PDB file of C-alpha atoms in Angstrom:
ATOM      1  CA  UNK B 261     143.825 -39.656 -48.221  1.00 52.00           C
ATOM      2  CA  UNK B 262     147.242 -38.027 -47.167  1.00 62.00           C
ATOM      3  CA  UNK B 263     149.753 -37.984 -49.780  1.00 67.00           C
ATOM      4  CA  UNK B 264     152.430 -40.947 -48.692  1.00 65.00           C
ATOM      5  CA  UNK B 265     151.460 -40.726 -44.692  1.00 78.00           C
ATOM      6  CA  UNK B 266     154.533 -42.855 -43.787  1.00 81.00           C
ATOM      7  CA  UNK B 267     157.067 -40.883 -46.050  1.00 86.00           C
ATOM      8  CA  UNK B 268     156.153 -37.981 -44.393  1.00 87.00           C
ATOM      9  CA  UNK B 269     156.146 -39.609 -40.976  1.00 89.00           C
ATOM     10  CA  UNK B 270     159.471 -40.364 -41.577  1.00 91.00           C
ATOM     11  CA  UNK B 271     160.874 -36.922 -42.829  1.00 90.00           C
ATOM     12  CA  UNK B 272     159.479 -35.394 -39.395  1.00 92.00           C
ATOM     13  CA  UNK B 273     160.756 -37.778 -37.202  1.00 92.00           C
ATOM     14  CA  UNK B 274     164.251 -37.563 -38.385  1.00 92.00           C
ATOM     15  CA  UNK B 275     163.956 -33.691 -37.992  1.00 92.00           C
ATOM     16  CA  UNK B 276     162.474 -32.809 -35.161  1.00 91.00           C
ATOM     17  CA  UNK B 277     165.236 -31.961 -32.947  1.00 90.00           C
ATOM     18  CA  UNK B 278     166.091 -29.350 -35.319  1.00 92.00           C
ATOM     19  CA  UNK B 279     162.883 -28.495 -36.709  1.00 93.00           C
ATOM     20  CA  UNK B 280     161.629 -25.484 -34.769  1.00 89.00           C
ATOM     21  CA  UNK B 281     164.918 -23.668 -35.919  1.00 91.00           C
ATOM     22  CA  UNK B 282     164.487 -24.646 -39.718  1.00 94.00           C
ATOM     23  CA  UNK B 283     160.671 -24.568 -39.905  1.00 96.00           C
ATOM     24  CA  UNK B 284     160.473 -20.382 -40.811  1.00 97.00           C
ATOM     25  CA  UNK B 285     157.713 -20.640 -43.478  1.00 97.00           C
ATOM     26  CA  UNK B 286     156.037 -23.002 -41.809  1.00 97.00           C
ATOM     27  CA  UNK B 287     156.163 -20.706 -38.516  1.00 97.00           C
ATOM     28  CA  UNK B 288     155.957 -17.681 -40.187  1.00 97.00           C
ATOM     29  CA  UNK B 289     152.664 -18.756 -41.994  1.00 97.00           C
ATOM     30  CA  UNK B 290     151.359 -20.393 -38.140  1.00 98.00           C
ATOM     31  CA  UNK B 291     151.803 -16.277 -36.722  1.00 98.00           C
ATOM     32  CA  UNK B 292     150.480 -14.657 -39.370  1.00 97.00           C
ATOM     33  CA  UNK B 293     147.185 -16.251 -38.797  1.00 97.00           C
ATOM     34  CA  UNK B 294     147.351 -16.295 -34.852  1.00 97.00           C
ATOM     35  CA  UNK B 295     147.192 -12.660 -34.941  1.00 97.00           C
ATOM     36  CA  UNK B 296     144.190 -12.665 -36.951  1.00 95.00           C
ATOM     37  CA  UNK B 297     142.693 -14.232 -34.017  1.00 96.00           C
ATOM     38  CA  UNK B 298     143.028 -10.434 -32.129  1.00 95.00           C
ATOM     39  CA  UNK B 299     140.315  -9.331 -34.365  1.00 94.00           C
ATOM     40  CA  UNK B 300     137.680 -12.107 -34.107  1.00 94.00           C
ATOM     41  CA  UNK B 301     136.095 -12.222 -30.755  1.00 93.00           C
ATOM     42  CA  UNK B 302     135.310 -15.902 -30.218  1.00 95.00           C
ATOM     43  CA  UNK B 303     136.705 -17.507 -26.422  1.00 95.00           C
ATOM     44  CA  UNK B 304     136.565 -21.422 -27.604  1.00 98.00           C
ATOM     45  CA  UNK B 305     137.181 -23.931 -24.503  1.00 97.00           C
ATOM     46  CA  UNK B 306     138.538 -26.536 -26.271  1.00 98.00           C
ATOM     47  CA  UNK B 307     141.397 -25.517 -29.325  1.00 98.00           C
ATOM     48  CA  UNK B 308     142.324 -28.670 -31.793  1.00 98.00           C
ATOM     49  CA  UNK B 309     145.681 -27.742 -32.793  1.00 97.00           C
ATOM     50  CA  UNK B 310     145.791 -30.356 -35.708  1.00 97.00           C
ATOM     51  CA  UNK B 311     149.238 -31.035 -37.364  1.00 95.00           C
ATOM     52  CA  UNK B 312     150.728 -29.198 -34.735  1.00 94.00           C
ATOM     53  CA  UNK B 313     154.396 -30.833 -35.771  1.00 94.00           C
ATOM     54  CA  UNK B 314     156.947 -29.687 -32.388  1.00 92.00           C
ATOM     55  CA  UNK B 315     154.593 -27.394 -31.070  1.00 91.00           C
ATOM     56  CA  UNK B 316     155.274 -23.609 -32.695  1.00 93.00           C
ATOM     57  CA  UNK B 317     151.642 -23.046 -33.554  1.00 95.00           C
ATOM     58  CA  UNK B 318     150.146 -24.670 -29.931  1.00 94.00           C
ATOM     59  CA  UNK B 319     152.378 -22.587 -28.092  1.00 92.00           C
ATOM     60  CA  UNK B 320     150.950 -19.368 -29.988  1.00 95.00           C
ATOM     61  CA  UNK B 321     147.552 -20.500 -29.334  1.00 96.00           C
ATOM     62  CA  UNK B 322     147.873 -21.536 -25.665  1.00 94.00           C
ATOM     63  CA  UNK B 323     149.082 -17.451 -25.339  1.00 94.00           C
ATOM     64  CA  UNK B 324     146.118 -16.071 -27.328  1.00 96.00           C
ATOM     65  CA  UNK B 325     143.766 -18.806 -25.251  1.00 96.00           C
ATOM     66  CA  UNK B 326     144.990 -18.962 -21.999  1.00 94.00           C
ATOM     67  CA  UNK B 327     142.037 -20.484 -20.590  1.00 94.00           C
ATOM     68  CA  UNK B 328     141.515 -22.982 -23.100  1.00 96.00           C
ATOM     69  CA  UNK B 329     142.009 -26.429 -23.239  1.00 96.00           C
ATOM     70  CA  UNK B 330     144.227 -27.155 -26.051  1.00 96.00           C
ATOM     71  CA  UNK B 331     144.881 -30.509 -27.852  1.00 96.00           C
ATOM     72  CA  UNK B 332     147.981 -31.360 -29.796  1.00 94.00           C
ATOM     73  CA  UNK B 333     147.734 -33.588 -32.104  1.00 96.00           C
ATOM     74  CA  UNK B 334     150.089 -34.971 -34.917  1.00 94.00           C
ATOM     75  CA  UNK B 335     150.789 -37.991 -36.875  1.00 92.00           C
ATOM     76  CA  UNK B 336     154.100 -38.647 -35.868  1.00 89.00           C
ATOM     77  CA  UNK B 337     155.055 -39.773 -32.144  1.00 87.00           C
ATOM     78  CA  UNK B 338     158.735 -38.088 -31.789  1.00 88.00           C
ATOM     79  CA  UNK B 339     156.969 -34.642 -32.228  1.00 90.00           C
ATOM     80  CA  UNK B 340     155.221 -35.385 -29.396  1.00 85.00           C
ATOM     81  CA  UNK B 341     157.584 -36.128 -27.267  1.00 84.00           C
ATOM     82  CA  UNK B 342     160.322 -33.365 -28.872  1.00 83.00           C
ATOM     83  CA  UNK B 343     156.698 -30.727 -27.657  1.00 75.00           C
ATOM     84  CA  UNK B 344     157.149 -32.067 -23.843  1.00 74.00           C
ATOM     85  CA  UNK B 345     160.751 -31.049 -24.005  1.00 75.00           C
ATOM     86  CA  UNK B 346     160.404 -27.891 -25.264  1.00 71.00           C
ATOM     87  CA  UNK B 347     157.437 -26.514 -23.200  1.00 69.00           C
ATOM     88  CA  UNK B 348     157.684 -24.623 -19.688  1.00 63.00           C
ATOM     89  CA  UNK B 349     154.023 -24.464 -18.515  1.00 61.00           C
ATOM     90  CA  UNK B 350     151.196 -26.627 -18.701  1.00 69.00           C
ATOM     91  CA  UNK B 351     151.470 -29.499 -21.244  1.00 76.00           C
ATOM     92  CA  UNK B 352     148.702 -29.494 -23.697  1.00 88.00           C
ATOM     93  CA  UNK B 353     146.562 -32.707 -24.291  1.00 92.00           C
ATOM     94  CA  UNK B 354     149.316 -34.491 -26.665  1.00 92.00           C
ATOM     95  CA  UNK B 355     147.030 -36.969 -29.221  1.00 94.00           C
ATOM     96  CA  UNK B 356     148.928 -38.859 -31.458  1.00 93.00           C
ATOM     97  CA  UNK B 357     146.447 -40.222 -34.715  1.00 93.00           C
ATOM     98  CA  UNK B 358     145.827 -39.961 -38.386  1.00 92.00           C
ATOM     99  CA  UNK B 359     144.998 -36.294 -39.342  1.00 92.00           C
ATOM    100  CA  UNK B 360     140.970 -37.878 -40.888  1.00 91.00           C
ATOM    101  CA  UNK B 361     140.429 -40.157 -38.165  1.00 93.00           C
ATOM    102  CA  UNK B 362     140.724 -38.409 -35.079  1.00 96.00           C
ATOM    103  CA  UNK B 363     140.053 -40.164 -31.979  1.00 96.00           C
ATOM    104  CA  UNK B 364     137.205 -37.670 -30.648  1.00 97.00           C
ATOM    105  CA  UNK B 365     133.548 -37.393 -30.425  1.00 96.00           C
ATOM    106  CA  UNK B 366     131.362 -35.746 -32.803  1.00 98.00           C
ATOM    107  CA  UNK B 367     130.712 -32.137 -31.594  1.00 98.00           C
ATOM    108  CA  UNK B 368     133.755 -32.341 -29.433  1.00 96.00           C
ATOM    109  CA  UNK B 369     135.979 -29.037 -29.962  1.00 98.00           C
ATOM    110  CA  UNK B 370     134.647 -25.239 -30.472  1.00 98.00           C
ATOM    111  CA  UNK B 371     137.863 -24.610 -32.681  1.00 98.00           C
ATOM    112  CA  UNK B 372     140.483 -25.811 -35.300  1.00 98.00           C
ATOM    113  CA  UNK B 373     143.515 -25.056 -36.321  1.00 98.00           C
ATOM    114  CA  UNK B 374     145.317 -26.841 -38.960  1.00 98.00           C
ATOM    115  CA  UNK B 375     148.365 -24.952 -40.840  1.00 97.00           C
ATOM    116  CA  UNK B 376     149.851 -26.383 -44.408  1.00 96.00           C
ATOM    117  CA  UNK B 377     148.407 -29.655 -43.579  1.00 94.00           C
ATOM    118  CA  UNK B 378     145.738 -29.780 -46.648  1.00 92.00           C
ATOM    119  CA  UNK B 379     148.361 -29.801 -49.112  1.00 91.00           C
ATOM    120  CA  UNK B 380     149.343 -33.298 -48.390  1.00 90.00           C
ATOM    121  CA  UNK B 381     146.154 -34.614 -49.436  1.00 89.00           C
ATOM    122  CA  UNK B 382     144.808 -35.153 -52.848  1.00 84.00           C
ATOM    123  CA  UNK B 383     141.405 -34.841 -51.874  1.00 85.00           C
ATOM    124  CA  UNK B 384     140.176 -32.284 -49.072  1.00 88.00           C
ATOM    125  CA  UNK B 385     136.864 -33.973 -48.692  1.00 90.00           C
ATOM    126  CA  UNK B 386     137.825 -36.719 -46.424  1.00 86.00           C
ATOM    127  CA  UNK B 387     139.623 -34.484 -44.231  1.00 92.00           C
ATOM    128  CA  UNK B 388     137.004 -31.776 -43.939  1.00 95.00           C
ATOM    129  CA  UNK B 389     133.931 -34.164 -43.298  1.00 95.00           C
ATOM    130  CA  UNK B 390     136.205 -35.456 -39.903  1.00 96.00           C
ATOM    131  CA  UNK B 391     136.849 -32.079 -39.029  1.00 96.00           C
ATOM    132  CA  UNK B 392     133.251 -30.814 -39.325  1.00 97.00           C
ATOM    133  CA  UNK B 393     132.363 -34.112 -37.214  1.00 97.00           C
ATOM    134  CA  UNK B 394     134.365 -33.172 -34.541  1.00 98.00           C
ATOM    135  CA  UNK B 395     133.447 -29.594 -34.570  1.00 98.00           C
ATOM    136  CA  UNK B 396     130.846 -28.101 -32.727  1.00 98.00           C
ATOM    137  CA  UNK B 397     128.207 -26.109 -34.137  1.00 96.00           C
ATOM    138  CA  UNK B 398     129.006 -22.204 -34.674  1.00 95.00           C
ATOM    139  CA  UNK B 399     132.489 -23.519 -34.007  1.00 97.00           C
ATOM    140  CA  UNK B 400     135.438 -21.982 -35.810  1.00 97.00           C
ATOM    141  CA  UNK B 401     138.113 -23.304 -38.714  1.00 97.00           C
ATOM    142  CA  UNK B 402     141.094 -21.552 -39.325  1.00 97.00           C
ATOM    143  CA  UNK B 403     143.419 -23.479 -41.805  1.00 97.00           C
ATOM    144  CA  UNK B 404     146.386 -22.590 -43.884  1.00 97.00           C
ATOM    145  CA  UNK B 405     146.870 -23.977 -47.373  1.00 95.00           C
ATOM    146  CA  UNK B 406     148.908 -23.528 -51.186  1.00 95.00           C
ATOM    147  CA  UNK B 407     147.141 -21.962 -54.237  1.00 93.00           C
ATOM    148  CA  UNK B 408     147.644 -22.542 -58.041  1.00 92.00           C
ATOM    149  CA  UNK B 409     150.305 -19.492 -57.649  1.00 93.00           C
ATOM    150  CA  UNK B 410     152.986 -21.777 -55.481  1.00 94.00           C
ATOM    151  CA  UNK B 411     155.346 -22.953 -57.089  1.00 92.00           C
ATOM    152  CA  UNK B 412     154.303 -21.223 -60.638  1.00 90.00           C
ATOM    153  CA  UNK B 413     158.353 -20.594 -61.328  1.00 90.00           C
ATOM    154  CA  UNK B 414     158.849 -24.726 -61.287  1.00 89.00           C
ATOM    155  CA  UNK B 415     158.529 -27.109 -63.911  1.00 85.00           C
ATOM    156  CA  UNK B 416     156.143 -28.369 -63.838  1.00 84.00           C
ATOM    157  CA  UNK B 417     153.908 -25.875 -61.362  1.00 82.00           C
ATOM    158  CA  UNK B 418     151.798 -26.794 -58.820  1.00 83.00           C
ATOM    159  CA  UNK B 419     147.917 -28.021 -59.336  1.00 84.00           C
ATOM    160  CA  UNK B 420     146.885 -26.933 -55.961  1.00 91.00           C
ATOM    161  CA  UNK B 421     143.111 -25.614 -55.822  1.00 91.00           C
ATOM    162  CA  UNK B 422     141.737 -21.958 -56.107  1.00 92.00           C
ATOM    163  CA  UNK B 423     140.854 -20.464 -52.671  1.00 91.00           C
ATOM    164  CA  UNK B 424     137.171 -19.887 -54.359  1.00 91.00           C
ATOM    165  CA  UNK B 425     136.701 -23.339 -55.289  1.00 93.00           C
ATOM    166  CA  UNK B 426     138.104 -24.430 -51.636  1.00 93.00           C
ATOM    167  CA  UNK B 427     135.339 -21.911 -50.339  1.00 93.00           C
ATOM    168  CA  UNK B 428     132.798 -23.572 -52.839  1.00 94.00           C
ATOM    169  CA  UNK B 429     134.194 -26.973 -51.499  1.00 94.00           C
ATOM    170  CA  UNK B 430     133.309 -26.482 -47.985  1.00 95.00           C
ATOM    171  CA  UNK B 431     129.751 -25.026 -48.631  1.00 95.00           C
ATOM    172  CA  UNK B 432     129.357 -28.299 -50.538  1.00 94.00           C
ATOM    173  CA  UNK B 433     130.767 -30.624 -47.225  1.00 93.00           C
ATOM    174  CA  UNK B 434     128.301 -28.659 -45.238  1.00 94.00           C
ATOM    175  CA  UNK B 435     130.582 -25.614 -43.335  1.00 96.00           C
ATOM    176  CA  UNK B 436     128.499 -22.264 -43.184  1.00 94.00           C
ATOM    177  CA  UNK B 437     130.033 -19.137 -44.135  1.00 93.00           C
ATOM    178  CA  UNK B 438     133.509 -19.789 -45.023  1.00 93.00           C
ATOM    179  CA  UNK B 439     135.968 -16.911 -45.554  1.00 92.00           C
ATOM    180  CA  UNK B 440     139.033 -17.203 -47.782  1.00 91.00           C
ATOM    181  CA  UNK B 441     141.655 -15.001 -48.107  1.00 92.00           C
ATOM    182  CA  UNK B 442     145.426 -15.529 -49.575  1.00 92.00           C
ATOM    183  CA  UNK B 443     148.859 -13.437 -49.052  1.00 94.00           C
ATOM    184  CA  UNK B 444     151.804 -13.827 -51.524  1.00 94.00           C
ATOM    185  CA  UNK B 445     154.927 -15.511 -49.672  1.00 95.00           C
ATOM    186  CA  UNK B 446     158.117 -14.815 -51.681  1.00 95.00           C
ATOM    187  CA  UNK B 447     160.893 -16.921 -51.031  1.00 94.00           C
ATOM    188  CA  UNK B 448     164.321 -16.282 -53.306  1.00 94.00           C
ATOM    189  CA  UNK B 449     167.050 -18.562 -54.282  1.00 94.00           C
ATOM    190  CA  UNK B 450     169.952 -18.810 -56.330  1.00 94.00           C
ATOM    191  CA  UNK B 451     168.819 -22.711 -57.467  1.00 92.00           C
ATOM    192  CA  UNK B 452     166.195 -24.688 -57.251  1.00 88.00           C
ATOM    193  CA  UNK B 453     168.286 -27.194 -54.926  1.00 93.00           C
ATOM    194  CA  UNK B 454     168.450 -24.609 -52.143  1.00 95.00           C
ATOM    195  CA  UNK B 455     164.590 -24.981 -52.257  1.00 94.00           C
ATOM    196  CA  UNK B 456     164.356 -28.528 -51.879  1.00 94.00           C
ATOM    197  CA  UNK B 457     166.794 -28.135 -48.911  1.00 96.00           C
ATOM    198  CA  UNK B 458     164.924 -25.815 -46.832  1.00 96.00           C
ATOM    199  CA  UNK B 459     161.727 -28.102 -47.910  1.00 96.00           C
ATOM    200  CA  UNK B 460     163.610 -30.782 -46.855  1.00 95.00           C
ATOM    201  CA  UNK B 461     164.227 -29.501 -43.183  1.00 95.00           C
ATOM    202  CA  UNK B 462     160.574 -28.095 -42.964  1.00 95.00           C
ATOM    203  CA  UNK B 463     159.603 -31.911 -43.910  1.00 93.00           C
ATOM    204  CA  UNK B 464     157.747 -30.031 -47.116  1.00 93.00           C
ATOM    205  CA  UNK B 465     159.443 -32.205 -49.513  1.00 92.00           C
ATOM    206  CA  UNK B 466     156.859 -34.193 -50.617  1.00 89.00           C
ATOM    207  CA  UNK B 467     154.897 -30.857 -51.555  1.00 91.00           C
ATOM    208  CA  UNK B 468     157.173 -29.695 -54.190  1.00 90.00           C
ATOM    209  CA  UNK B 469     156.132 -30.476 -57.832  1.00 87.00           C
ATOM    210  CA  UNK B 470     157.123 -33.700 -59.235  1.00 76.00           C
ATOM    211  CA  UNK B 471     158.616 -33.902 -62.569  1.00 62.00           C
TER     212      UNK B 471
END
């Protein structure tokens, strides 16, 4: 289950009106793997932007699928409605729910997208089976994650899992063909504090290893 679901409720609720300004890894990391979509040829109809937070990543995949229906969907309600104010063409289906119980039928969208939102769980497997329930077959995945190398200057580091044994994982839930991949972020600062501050304004706090 997600790690402390009404903590980080909370965190994202008081920051929305500023959060698409102070959100840059979290943004940054959303791009990156939007233009990856340029090289896949896939045209889904419906797009499951899950954790979508105020709306960056939908946004980016309304432009790549135009033609798409796109839902939004996020645990907390004042992203929602911070995504309606911010948007200046056609709203996207806005679904408010938990992140593993999503209120949709099995085989229901042809693709997901779900950026830094496995890292607040401490186990994946809940979380993937409601994905793959909602997914259609030869549907497509895309998600964004942490590895055992964030965080590796704190004390103590960060447990997160291996991108092989995440691939390994979702061969074992059932997904076919999973692809993994991983590109080294480097962030720099002066003292640790600064780091909890910008986590802090992403609503990443909860993330950061506890001592």
């Amino acid at each position: 289950m997600i790690i402390n679901s009404k903590d980080y409720r909370q965190r994202l609720d008081e920051r929305v009106k500023t959060y698409d300004s102070e959100a840059f890894l979290v943004n940054e990391i959303a791009a990156r793997m939007i233009e990856r979509l340029d090289y896949i040829r896939f045209n889904p109809r419906v797009v499951l932007d899950c954790a979508a937070r105020t709306g960056f990543s939908s946004r980016l995949l309304k432009k790549q699928y135009p033609k798409s229906m796109l839902i939004s969907q996020e645990l907390s309600d004042s992203a929602l409605q911070q995504r309606k104010k911010t948007w200046s063409w056609r709203q996207p289906l806005l679904v408010s729910s938990a992140y593993d119980k999503l209120p949709f039928l099995t085989n229901h969208v042809e693709m997901i997208f779900a950026n830094l939102l496995l890292p607040f769980f401490d186990d994946p497997k809940m979380v993937f089976e409601e994905w793959l329930r909602v997914l259609k077959p030869n549907g497509m995945f895309l998600f964004s994650t942490f590895g055992p190398d964030t965080f590796k200057e704190l004390n103590p580091p960060s447990t997160y899992m291996d991108m092989h044994d995440m691939g390994d994982l979702l061969l074992q839930q059932g997904w076919v063909d999973p692809v993994v991949d991983m590109e080294y972020l480097t962030l720099e600062y002066d003292h640790p504090n600064q780091l909890y501050d910008d986590f802090s304004q992403m609503a990443l706090e909860l993330l950061l290893p506890q001592s």
